GROMACS .gro file of C-alpha atoms in nm:
model
  249
    1MET     CA    1 -15.257  -2.292 -12.603
    2GLN     CA    2 -15.374  -2.057 -12.337
    3ALA     CA    3 -15.538  -2.146 -12.012
    4LEU     CA    4 -15.878  -2.156 -11.975
    5PRO     CA    5 -16.038  -1.979 -11.707
    6SER     CA    6 -16.136  -2.200 -11.512
    7GLU     CA    7 -15.823  -2.358 -11.531
    8LEU     CA    8 -15.649  -2.022 -11.424
    9GLY     CA    9 -15.924  -2.025 -11.132
   10ASP     CA   10 -15.843  -2.410 -11.002
   11ALA     CA   11 -15.477  -2.295 -10.997
   12ALA     CA   12 -15.498  -1.970 -10.799
   13ALA     CA   13 -15.717  -2.179 -10.518
   14PHE     CA   14 -15.497  -2.423 -10.564
   15GLU     CA   15 -15.251  -2.164 -10.473
   16ARG     CA   16 -15.466  -2.002 -10.175
   17GLN     CA   17 -15.476  -2.380 -10.026
   18TYR     CA   18 -15.150  -2.427 -10.021
   19TRP     CA   19 -15.032  -2.121  -9.824
   20HIS     CA   20 -15.269  -2.164  -9.618
   21HIS     CA   21 -15.198  -2.498  -9.566
   22CYS     CA   22 -14.780  -2.407  -9.485
   23GLN     CA   23 -14.724  -2.456  -9.095
   24ARG     CA   24 -14.497  -2.180  -8.950
   25ARG     CA   25 -14.154  -2.303  -8.766
   26TYR     CA   26 -13.970  -2.011  -8.531
   27ASN     CA   27 -13.556  -1.925  -8.539
   28PHE     CA   28 -13.327  -1.644  -8.403
   29GLN     CA   29 -13.060  -1.451  -8.465
   30PRO     CA   30 -12.847  -1.302  -8.219
   31ILE     CA   31 -12.722  -0.936  -8.242
   32TYR     CA   32 -12.402  -0.842  -8.120
   33ARG     CA   33 -12.279  -0.587  -7.933
   34THR     CA   34 -11.898  -0.496  -8.105
   35SER     CA   35 -11.770  -0.529  -7.710
   36GLY     CA   36 -11.959  -0.849  -7.778
   37LYS     CA   37 -12.195  -0.809  -7.583
   38LEU     CA   38 -12.568  -0.879  -7.671
   39LEU     CA   39 -12.803  -0.635  -7.787
   40ALA     CA   40 -13.068  -0.870  -7.957
   41ILE     CA   41 -13.199  -1.122  -8.137
   42GLU     CA   42 -13.403  -1.139  -8.432
   43LEU     CA   43 -13.748  -1.387  -8.493
   44LEU     CA   44 -13.695  -1.599  -8.800
   45THR     CA   45 -14.008  -1.741  -8.962
   46ALA     CA   46 -13.875  -2.124  -9.131
   47VAL     CA   47 -14.157  -2.158  -9.374
   48PHE     CA   48 -14.270  -2.581  -9.474
   49SER     CA   49 -14.586  -2.803  -9.600
   50PRO     CA   50 -14.650  -3.025  -9.403
   51ALA     CA   51 -14.630  -3.278  -9.651
   52PHE     CA   52 -14.315  -3.149  -9.697
   53PRO     CA   53 -14.178  -3.077  -9.350
   54GLN     CA   54 -13.781  -3.059  -9.396
   55ARG     CA   55 -13.829  -2.853  -9.768
   56PHE     CA   56 -13.828  -2.470  -9.710
   57VAL     CA   57 -14.006  -2.242  -9.863
   58SER     CA   58 -13.932  -1.873  -9.896
   59PRO     CA   59 -14.066  -1.650  -9.631
   60GLU     CA   60 -14.084  -1.316  -9.876
   61THR     CA   61 -14.362  -1.564 -10.120
   62TYR     CA   62 -14.536  -1.747  -9.862
   63PHE     CA   63 -14.621  -1.345  -9.662
   64ALA     CA   64 -14.635  -1.195  -9.989
   65SER     CA   65 -14.914  -1.473 -10.041
   66ILE     CA   66 -15.098  -1.482  -9.745
   67ASN     CA   67 -15.325  -1.168  -9.694
   68VAL     CA   68 -15.286  -0.900  -9.488
   69ALA     CA   69 -15.525  -1.062  -9.212
   70GLU     CA   70 -15.356  -1.380  -9.191
   71ARG     CA   71 -15.023  -1.137  -9.157
   72LEU     CA   72 -15.093  -0.994  -8.909
   73GLN     CA   73 -15.180  -1.343  -8.671
   74VAL     CA   74 -14.853  -1.408  -8.766
   75VAL     CA   75 -14.726  -1.130  -8.553
   76ILE     CA   76 -14.894  -1.189  -8.316
   77GLU     CA   77 -14.856  -1.559  -8.273
   78GLN     CA   78 -14.478  -1.474  -8.322
   79MET     CA   79 -14.503  -1.168  -8.029
   80GLN     CA   80 -14.697  -1.403  -7.807
   81LEU     CA   81 -14.391  -1.670  -7.825
   82LEU     CA   82 -14.151  -1.390  -7.733
   83SER     CA   83 -14.378  -1.300  -7.406
   84ARG     CA   84 -14.245  -1.626  -7.270
   85TRP     CA   85 -13.904  -1.472  -7.204
   86HIS     CA   86 -13.999  -1.109  -7.056
   87PRO     CA   87 -13.792  -1.168  -6.758
   88ARG     CA   88 -13.511  -1.261  -6.976
   89PHE     CA   89 -13.525  -0.967  -7.177
   90ILE     CA   90 -13.624  -0.771  -6.872
   91GLN     CA   91 -13.323  -0.836  -6.678
   92ASP     CA   92 -12.972  -0.874  -6.899
   93GLY     CA   93 -13.161  -0.589  -7.108
   94ILE     CA   94 -13.153  -0.791  -7.460
   95LEU     CA   95 -13.453  -0.630  -7.733
   96ALA     CA   96 -13.680  -0.857  -7.983
   97SER     CA   97 -13.695  -0.789  -8.288
   98VAL     CA   98 -13.978  -0.946  -8.596
   99ASN     CA   99 -14.021  -0.853  -8.881
  100VAL     CA  100 -14.316  -0.661  -9.057
  101ASP     CA  101 -14.457  -0.464  -9.352
  102GLY     CA  102 -14.636  -0.173  -9.422
  103GLN     CA  103 -14.989  -0.274  -9.421
  104THR     CA  104 -14.947  -0.531  -9.177
  105LEU     CA  105 -14.849  -0.224  -8.934
  106ASP     CA  106 -15.150  -0.048  -9.044
  107ALA     CA  107 -15.399  -0.299  -8.957
  108LEU     CA  108 -15.211  -0.336  -8.607
  109GLN     CA  109 -15.304   0.046  -8.480
  110GLN     CA  110 -15.707  -0.140  -8.509
  111SER     CA  111 -15.601  -0.446  -8.335
  112HIS     CA  112 -15.628  -0.470  -7.973
  113GLU     CA  113 -15.452  -0.779  -7.867
  114ALA     CA  114 -15.191  -0.675  -8.068
  115LYS     CA  115 -15.176  -0.305  -7.903
  116GLN     CA  116 -15.137  -0.483  -7.567
  117LEU     CA  117 -14.892  -0.691  -7.631
  118ILE     CA  118 -14.696  -0.404  -7.796
  119ALA     CA  119 -14.777  -0.219  -7.479
  120SER     CA  120 -14.617  -0.538  -7.227
  121MET     CA  121 -14.294  -0.528  -7.424
  122PRO     CA  122 -14.082  -0.237  -7.415
  123TRP     CA  123 -13.792  -0.493  -7.551
  124LEU     CA  124 -13.954  -0.534  -7.866
  125ARG     CA  125 -13.947  -0.342  -8.186
  126PHE     CA  126 -14.008  -0.380  -8.530
  127GLU     CA  127 -13.847  -0.432  -8.880
  128ILE     CA  128 -13.912  -0.268  -9.177
  129VAL     CA  129 -13.832  -0.183  -9.513
  130GLU     CA  130 -13.812   0.096  -9.677
  131ASN     CA  131 -14.010   0.037  -9.985
  132GLN     CA  132 -14.352   0.034  -9.852
  133GLY     CA  133 -14.553   0.057 -10.129
  134THR     CA  134 -14.845   0.212 -10.045
  135LEU     CA  135 -14.808   0.299  -9.695
  136SER     CA  136 -14.591   0.671  -9.721
  137GLN     CA  137 -14.332   0.775  -9.503
  138GLU     CA  138 -14.538   1.019  -9.358
  139VAL     CA  139 -14.795   0.732  -9.214
  140LEU     CA  140 -14.521   0.601  -9.105
  141THR     CA  141 -14.406   0.863  -8.902
  142MET     CA  142 -14.748   0.879  -8.726
  143PHE     CA  143 -14.772   0.537  -8.554
  144PRO     CA  144 -14.696   0.513  -8.262
  145GLU     CA  145 -14.488   0.249  -8.261
  146MET     CA  146 -14.261   0.451  -8.487
  147ARG     CA  147 -14.005   0.443  -8.252
  148ARG     CA  148 -13.948   0.066  -8.240
  149LEU     CA  149 -13.889   0.051  -8.612
  150TRP     CA  150 -13.566  -0.043  -8.723
  151LEU     CA  151 -13.529   0.044  -9.104
  152ASP     CA  152 -13.401  -0.352  -9.214
  153ASP     CA  153 -13.159  -0.391  -9.551
  154PHE     CA  154 -12.980  -0.045  -9.572
  155GLY     CA  155 -12.858  -0.061  -9.931
  156ALA     CA  156 -12.986  -0.327 -10.060
  157GLY     CA  157 -13.106  -0.157 -10.386
  158VAL     CA  158 -13.441   0.037 -10.289
  159ALA     CA  159 -13.355   0.262  -9.945
  160ASN     CA  160 -13.181   0.624  -9.981
  161PHE     CA  161 -13.117   0.903  -9.721
  162SER     CA  162 -13.472   1.060  -9.819
  163SER     CA  163 -13.627   0.795  -9.606
  164LEU     CA  164 -13.401   0.863  -9.273
  165MET     CA  165 -13.449   1.245  -9.290
  166GLN     CA  166 -13.829   1.187  -9.199
  167ALA     CA  167 -13.804   0.953  -8.968
  168HIS     CA  168 -13.574   0.848  -8.665
  169TYR     CA  169 -13.571   0.498  -8.680
  170ASP     CA  170 -13.532   0.301  -8.377
  171CYS     CA  171 -13.156   0.141  -8.580
  172ILE     CA  172 -13.129   0.125  -8.925
  173LYS     CA  173 -12.970  -0.178  -9.039
  174VAL     CA  174 -12.743  -0.235  -9.280
  175ALA     CA  175 -12.732  -0.453  -9.595
  176ARG     CA  176 -12.495  -0.711  -9.669
  177GLU     CA  177 -12.538  -0.683 -10.019
  178LEU     CA  178 -12.392  -0.322  -9.927
  179PHE     CA  179 -12.129  -0.453  -9.711
  180ILE     CA  180 -11.986  -0.674  -9.948
  181LEU     CA  181 -12.048  -0.405 -10.202
  182LEU     CA  182 -11.806  -0.175 -10.064
  183GLN     CA  183 -11.546  -0.448  -9.934
  184LYS     CA  184 -11.455  -0.507 -10.353
  185SER     CA  185 -11.265  -0.135 -10.425
  186ASP     CA  186 -11.015   0.035 -10.191
  187GLU     CA  187 -11.294   0.352 -10.233
  188GLY     CA  188 -11.527   0.143 -10.098
  189ARG     CA  189 -11.340   0.099  -9.765
  190GLN     CA  190 -11.256   0.413  -9.718
  191LEU     CA  191 -11.604   0.487  -9.768
  192PHE     CA  192 -11.763   0.200  -9.552
  193PRO     CA  193 -11.639   0.444  -9.183
  194SER     CA  194 -11.822   0.749  -9.355
  195LEU     CA  195 -12.114   0.570  -9.447
  196VAL     CA  196 -12.135   0.389  -9.050
  197ALA     CA  197 -12.101   0.692  -8.931
  198LEU     CA  198 -12.318   0.927  -9.109
  199LEU     CA  199 -12.535   0.662  -9.097
  200SER     CA  200 -12.549   0.696  -8.748
  201ARG     CA  201 -12.722   1.063  -8.660
  202PHE     CA  202 -13.002   0.921  -8.800
  203CYS     CA  203 -13.052   0.630  -8.495
  204ASN     CA  204 -12.970   0.462  -8.243
  205HIS     CA  205 -12.806   0.180  -8.313
  206VAL     CA  206 -12.639   0.077  -8.700
  207VAL     CA  207 -12.620  -0.370  -8.673
  208VAL     CA  208 -12.407  -0.471  -8.975
  209GLU     CA  209 -12.583  -0.725  -9.107
  210GLY     CA  210 -12.403  -1.083  -9.309
  211VAL     CA  211 -12.070  -1.028  -9.131
  212GLU     CA  212 -11.960  -1.416  -9.195
  213THR     CA  213 -11.524  -1.358  -9.153
  214GLN     CA  214 -11.322  -1.237  -8.890
  215GLU     CA  215 -11.198  -1.029  -9.219
  216GLU     CA  216 -11.520  -0.841  -9.220
  217TRP     CA  217 -11.585  -0.810  -8.817
  218GLY     CA  218 -11.252  -0.689  -8.839
  219MET     CA  219 -11.344  -0.411  -9.096
  220VAL     CA  220 -11.637  -0.347  -8.920
  221MET     CA  221 -11.447  -0.283  -8.571
  222GLN     CA  222 -11.275  -0.025  -8.689
  223THR     CA  223 -11.579   0.212  -8.770
  224ARG     CA  224 -11.883   0.305  -8.549
  225ALA     CA  225 -12.110   0.104  -8.595
  226ASP     CA  226 -12.355   0.015  -8.296
  227ALA     CA  227 -12.367  -0.411  -8.380
  228VAL     CA  228 -12.312  -0.674  -8.641
  229GLN     CA  229 -12.533  -0.937  -8.739
  230GLY     CA  230 -12.393  -1.263  -8.922
  231TYR     CA  231 -12.306  -1.661  -8.948
  232PHE     CA  232 -11.897  -1.602  -8.810
  233LEU     CA  233 -12.082  -1.427  -8.453
  234SER     CA  234 -12.412  -1.687  -8.442
  235ARG     CA  235 -12.622  -1.923  -8.706
  236PRO     CA  236 -12.969  -1.860  -8.609
  237GLN     CA  237 -13.079  -2.101  -8.332
  238PRO     CA  238 -13.396  -2.277  -8.261
  239PHE     CA  239 -13.590  -2.138  -7.942
  240GLU     CA  240 -13.528  -2.386  -7.763
  241ASN     CA  241 -13.144  -2.297  -7.701
  242PHE     CA  242 -13.292  -1.897  -7.579
  243SER     CA  243 -13.248  -2.010  -7.200
  244GLU     CA  244 -12.865  -2.092  -7.225
  245LEU     CA  245 -12.798  -1.768  -7.437
  246LYS     CA  246 -12.467  -1.638  -7.390
  247SER     CA  247 -12.550  -1.240  -7.308
  248THR     CA  248 -12.124  -1.145  -7.442
  249LEU     CA  249 -11.958  -1.334  -7.660
   0.00000   0.00000   0.00000
């Protein structure tokens, strides 16, 4: 039996209300250079309903379910949070990355508040996935923030080398999915250092994501990767711990 239009409307309204009332909690995960020195932190968003504060929902689903204006306000909120630690970022030469989609990056161009924050935070970087839907690579390269962009999840299913030819990212992050796939065969393990070397020609930093074991750490150390992110070096932490975070391993 098909749902009536009124029932569908009620369900959609309930879903909008649910996502509107969800709350956010922020953690960070360190990104360490292969030399052991801290390169950056990535801000991570935990989303939950007030009715179930210990039951987290997918942040990807959350951001896909709210509109662009709301996503922009979340990014501004994240930048305001990070700005509290401005002296630490400057003193230790640490970068901080936040995740953003193409539509929100486009909307950011019209926000005076966002632009002011960005101008005051030279250490801020934006992580963006390659597949930006209606936002073309050509449009992306025209944004003033292009020099601050990190390409996230390279090799996770949509990324290809054509985008690297059109834009020079500050950083390319190799997805754990690709890293794991290459570990499964001798050919893949032999290819991995060459892939990292090639990526390094198109950016300032290559970061390998999802390193979880001593063996994986050793594999990355044999390449030209600049840095590593993963549970082997550090799990996500609450921002209350940021002041205690060591600048070296």
